[in-house]
Coordinates of C-alpha atoms in Angstrom, one line a residue:
Chain A
D1011 CA 10.2 -27.9 -4.6
A1012 CA 11.5 -24.1 -4.3
D1013 CA 10.5 -21.8 -7.2
V1014 CA 13.9 -20.0 -7.1
T1015 CA 17.1 -21.8 -6.2
Q1016 CA 20.6 -20.9 -5.8
T1017 CA 23.8 -22.7 -5.8
P1018 CA 26.0 -23.1 -3.8
R1019 CA 24.2 -21.9 -0.5
N1020 CA 27.6 -21.1 1.0
R1021 CA 31.2 -20.5 -0.4
I1022 CA 34.5 -19.7 0.8
T1023 CA 37.0 -18.5 -1.6
K1024 CA 40.3 -16.7 -1.8
T1025 CA 41.3 -13.4 -3.2
G1026 CA 41.9 -13.4 -6.8
K1027 CA 39.8 -16.6 -7.5
R1028 CA 36.9 -16.8 -10.2
I1029 CA 33.6 -17.7 -8.8
M1030 CA 30.1 -18.4 -10.3
L1031 CA 26.9 -18.1 -8.5
E1032 CA 24.0 -19.9 -10.0
C1033 CA 20.2 -19.2 -10.0
S1034 CA 17.3 -21.3 -11.5
Q1035 CA 13.8 -20.6 -11.5
T1036 CA 10.5 -22.6 -12.4
K1037 CA 8.2 -19.7 -12.2
G1038 CA 8.2 -19.0 -16.0
H1039 CA 9.2 -15.4 -15.2
D1040 CA 11.3 -13.4 -18.0
R1041 CA 12.7 -10.9 -15.5
M1042 CA 15.7 -12.0 -13.1
Y1043 CA 17.6 -10.1 -10.7
W1044 CA 21.0 -10.4 -8.7
Y1045 CA 21.3 -8.4 -5.4
R1046 CA 23.9 -8.3 -2.8
Q1047 CA 23.0 -7.7 1.0
D1048 CA 25.3 -6.1 3.4
P1049 CA 24.7 -5.4 7.1
G1050 CA 23.0 -2.1 7.5
L1051 CA 22.7 -1.4 3.6
G1052 CA 19.8 -3.4 2.6
L1053 CA 19.7 -4.9 -0.6
R1054 CA 21.4 -3.6 -3.6
L1055 CA 21.0 -4.3 -7.4
I1056 CA 24.0 -5.8 -9.3
Y1057 CA 22.5 -6.6 -12.6
Y1058 CA 19.1 -7.4 -14.0
S1059 CA 17.8 -9.2 -17.0
F1060 CA 14.4 -8.5 -18.6
D1061 CA 14.7 -11.5 -21.1
V1062 CA 17.4 -13.8 -22.5
K1063 CA 18.8 -11.1 -24.8
D1064 CA 18.6 -8.1 -22.5
I1065 CA 21.2 -7.6 -19.7
N1066 CA 21.4 -4.4 -17.7
K1067 CA 23.8 -3.0 -15.1
G1068 CA 22.5 -2.2 -11.7
E1069 CA 23.7 0.2 -9.1
I1070 CA 26.8 -1.8 -8.0
S1071 CA 28.1 -3.7 -11.3
D1072 CA 31.7 -3.1 -10.9
G1073 CA 33.7 -6.4 -10.4
Y1074 CA 30.7 -8.6 -11.5
S1075 CA 29.5 -10.1 -14.7
V1076 CA 26.4 -12.0 -15.5
S1077 CA 25.2 -14.6 -18.1
R1078 CA 21.6 -15.4 -18.9
Q1079 CA 21.9 -19.0 -20.3
A1080 CA 18.2 -19.5 -20.8
Q1081 CA 15.1 -18.0 -19.4
A1082 CA 15.2 -20.0 -16.2
K1083 CA 18.9 -19.5 -15.5
F1084 CA 20.9 -16.5 -14.6
S1085 CA 24.5 -16.8 -13.2
L1086 CA 26.6 -14.2 -11.5
S1087 CA 30.3 -14.3 -11.8
L1088 CA 33.1 -12.8 -10.0
E1089 CA 36.1 -12.7 -12.3
S1090 CA 38.7 -11.9 -9.6
A1091 CA 37.2 -12.1 -6.1
I1092 CA 38.1 -9.4 -3.4
P1093 CA 37.3 -9.5 0.3
N1094 CA 34.9 -6.6 -0.1
Q1095 CA 32.6 -8.8 -2.1
T1096 CA 31.9 -10.8 0.9
A1097 CA 28.2 -10.7 1.2
L1098 CA 25.0 -12.5 1.0
Y1099 CA 23.8 -12.6 -2.6
F1100 CA 20.1 -13.0 -3.7
C1101 CA 18.5 -14.0 -6.9
A1102 CA 15.0 -12.9 -7.7
T1103 CA 12.5 -13.0 -10.4
S1104 CA 9.3 -11.1 -11.3
D1105 CA 6.1 -11.2 -13.3
P1106 CA 6.7 -10.9 -17.2
L1107 CA 4.0 -8.3 -17.5
P1108 CA 5.8 -4.9 -17.9
G1109 CA 4.6 -1.7 -16.4
L1110 CA 2.3 -3.6 -13.9
A1111 CA 2.0 -1.8 -10.4
G1112 CA 2.8 -4.0 -7.6
N1113 CA 5.1 -6.4 -9.6
E1114 CA 6.4 -8.1 -6.6
Q1115 CA 9.8 -10.1 -6.8
F1116 CA 10.2 -13.6 -5.7
F1117 CA 13.6 -14.3 -3.9
G1118 CA 15.8 -17.3 -3.8
P1119 CA 17.3 -18.5 -0.3
G1120 CA 20.6 -16.6 -0.9
T1121 CA 24.4 -17.5 -1.2
R1122 CA 26.7 -16.6 1.5
L1123 CA 30.0 -15.8 -0.2
T1124 CA 33.2 -15.3 2.0
V1125 CA 36.3 -14.1 0.2
L1126 CA 39.6 -14.4 2.4
Chain B
A1177 CA 14.6 8.7 -8.4
Q1178 CA 12.7 6.7 -5.8
S1179 CA 14.2 6.2 -2.5
V1180 CA 13.2 4.6 0.9
T1181 CA 14.2 5.6 4.6
Q1182 CA 13.6 3.1 7.4
L1183 CA 13.8 5.2 10.5
D1184 CA 14.9 2.6 12.9
S1185 CA 17.6 0.1 12.6
H1186 CA 16.4 -1.9 15.6
V1187 CA 13.1 -2.0 17.2
S1188 CA 12.5 -4.0 20.5
V1189 CA 9.2 -5.1 21.9
S1190 CA 7.8 -7.4 24.4
E1191 CA 5.7 -10.4 23.2
G1192 CA 2.0 -9.3 23.1
T1193 CA 2.7 -5.6 22.6
P1194 CA 2.2 -3.6 19.4
V1195 CA 4.6 -3.4 16.7
L1196 CA 5.4 -0.2 14.8
L1197 CA 8.1 -0.2 12.0
R1198 CA 8.7 3.2 10.3
C1199 CA 9.1 3.8 6.6
N1200 CA 9.2 7.0 4.5
Y1201 CA 9.6 6.9 0.7
S1202 CA 10.3 9.4 -2.1
S1203 CA 9.1 9.0 -5.5
S1204 CA 8.4 11.1 -8.4
Y1205 CA 5.4 9.0 -9.5
S1206 CA 2.7 7.2 -7.7
P1207 CA 4.5 4.3 -6.1
S1208 CA 4.1 0.6 -5.4
L1209 CA 5.3 -0.1 -1.9
F1210 CA 6.2 -3.5 -0.2
W1211 CA 7.2 -4.7 3.1
Y1212 CA 9.5 -7.9 2.9
V1213 CA 10.5 -10.0 5.9
Q1214 CA 13.9 -11.9 6.3
H1215 CA 14.1 -14.5 9.0
P1216 CA 17.6 -15.6 10.1
N1217 CA 19.3 -17.5 7.5
K1218 CA 16.1 -17.3 5.2
G1219 CA 15.4 -15.5 1.9
L1220 CA 13.1 -12.8 1.7
Q1221 CA 9.2 -13.2 1.9
L1222 CA 6.7 -10.5 1.0
L1223 CA 4.5 -9.4 3.8
L1224 CA 2.2 -7.1 1.9
K1225 CA 2.0 -4.6 -0.8
Y1226 CA 0.3 -1.3 -1.8
T1227 CA -0.6 -0.7 -5.4
S1228 CA -2.9 2.4 -5.2
A1229 CA -5.9 0.6 -4.3
A1230 CA -6.9 0.7 -0.6
T1231 CA -4.6 2.7 1.4
L1232 CA -4.9 0.3 4.4
V1233 CA -3.2 -2.9 3.3
K1234 CA -3.4 -6.1 5.3
G1235 CA -0.7 -8.7 4.9
I1236 CA 0.2 -12.3 6.2
N1237 CA 0.7 -13.1 9.9
G1238 CA -1.5 -10.1 11.2
F1239 CA 0.6 -7.3 9.7
E1240 CA -0.7 -4.2 8.0
A1241 CA 0.4 -1.1 6.7
E1242 CA -1.2 2.3 5.7
F1243 CA -0.2 4.3 2.8
K1244 CA -0.1 8.2 3.7
K1245 CA 0.6 10.3 0.7
S1246 CA 0.5 13.6 2.6
E1247 CA 3.1 12.1 5.0
T1248 CA 5.0 9.9 2.3
S1249 CA 4.9 7.2 4.9
F1250 CA 4.1 3.5 4.9
H1251 CA 4.6 2.4 8.3
L1252 CA 4.1 -1.4 9.3
T1253 CA 2.1 -2.3 12.4
K1254 CA 0.8 -5.3 14.2
P1255 CA -1.4 -5.2 17.2
S1256 CA 0.3 -8.0 19.1
A1257 CA 3.9 -9.2 18.6
H1258 CA 4.7 -13.0 18.7
M1259 CA 8.1 -14.5 19.2
S1260 CA 8.2 -15.7 15.6
D1261 CA 7.9 -12.1 14.3
A1262 CA 11.7 -11.6 15.3
A1263 CA 13.2 -10.9 12.0
E1264 CA 14.6 -8.1 9.7
Y1265 CA 12.0 -6.1 7.9
F1266 CA 12.6 -4.1 4.6
C1267 CA 10.4 -1.3 3.3
V1268 CA 10.7 -1.5 -0.7
V1269 CA 9.5 1.1 -3.4
S1270 CA 9.0 0.8 -7.1
D1271 CA 7.4 3.2 -9.6
R1272 CA 6.4 3.9 -13.1
G1273 CA 9.8 5.5 -13.8
T1274 CA 11.4 2.1 -14.2
G1275 CA 8.1 0.4 -15.3
F1276 CA 7.6 -1.0 -11.9
Q1277 CA 10.4 -3.5 -12.6
K1278 CA 13.1 -2.3 -10.2
L1279 CA 12.8 -2.3 -6.5
V1280 CA 14.6 0.0 -4.1
F1281 CA 15.2 -1.2 -0.7
G1282 CA 15.5 0.5 2.6
T1283 CA 18.4 -0.5 4.9
G1284 CA 16.3 -2.7 7.1
T1285 CA 14.8 -2.8 10.7
R1286 CA 15.8 -5.6 12.9
L1287 CA 12.7 -6.6 15.2
L1288 CA 13.6 -8.0 18.6
V1289 CA 10.8 -9.7 20.5
S1290 CA 11.4 -10.6 24.2
P1291 CA 9.3 -12.9 26.3

């Protein structure tokens, strides 16, 4: 079984709809992240969470919100979807030890979201 | 703040020829550097990482990268390309400024491999 899972894998929605993307992990990591990927722009950080009580905005948090329901679950919501939120969304986790050089992140398979 | 520049958006090679994907970084601290690969319709997989130990880092599938502080570069190489290497590659940096907990991605290089 995959260590980091995302649901749904694909979603088409309409402008103005609320949508939630879910991420679950079995790696036991405290730190979780949400990114979006757009062609030619790489991955950009939306939100990150260092533990259940700690939520932080990334570089492009406007229009998004998150919920950390448990150590293993981190959800991303679009309260009112708009077409420029069409993108590939990735969840990631990282090792719980802070300040450790080389802390790689482990990525889920991605959710392809289309907003019409 | 840290940043990464991938100098080529696309690189085309023939199968069996060498691969060079270029990356320059900027960091106020000694950085950690990574290369991730993304195959079509797949998530991201770590190829290799540099964490201030050996400057020549070997990764999976025959890839390696060399950290050159004087040139602020971390180029990815492979002696002989295989068709299965066709994918998008991301150079990534993190540093002590964020406790090594935030990654900053380059814009990606798409590697095309022809028979």
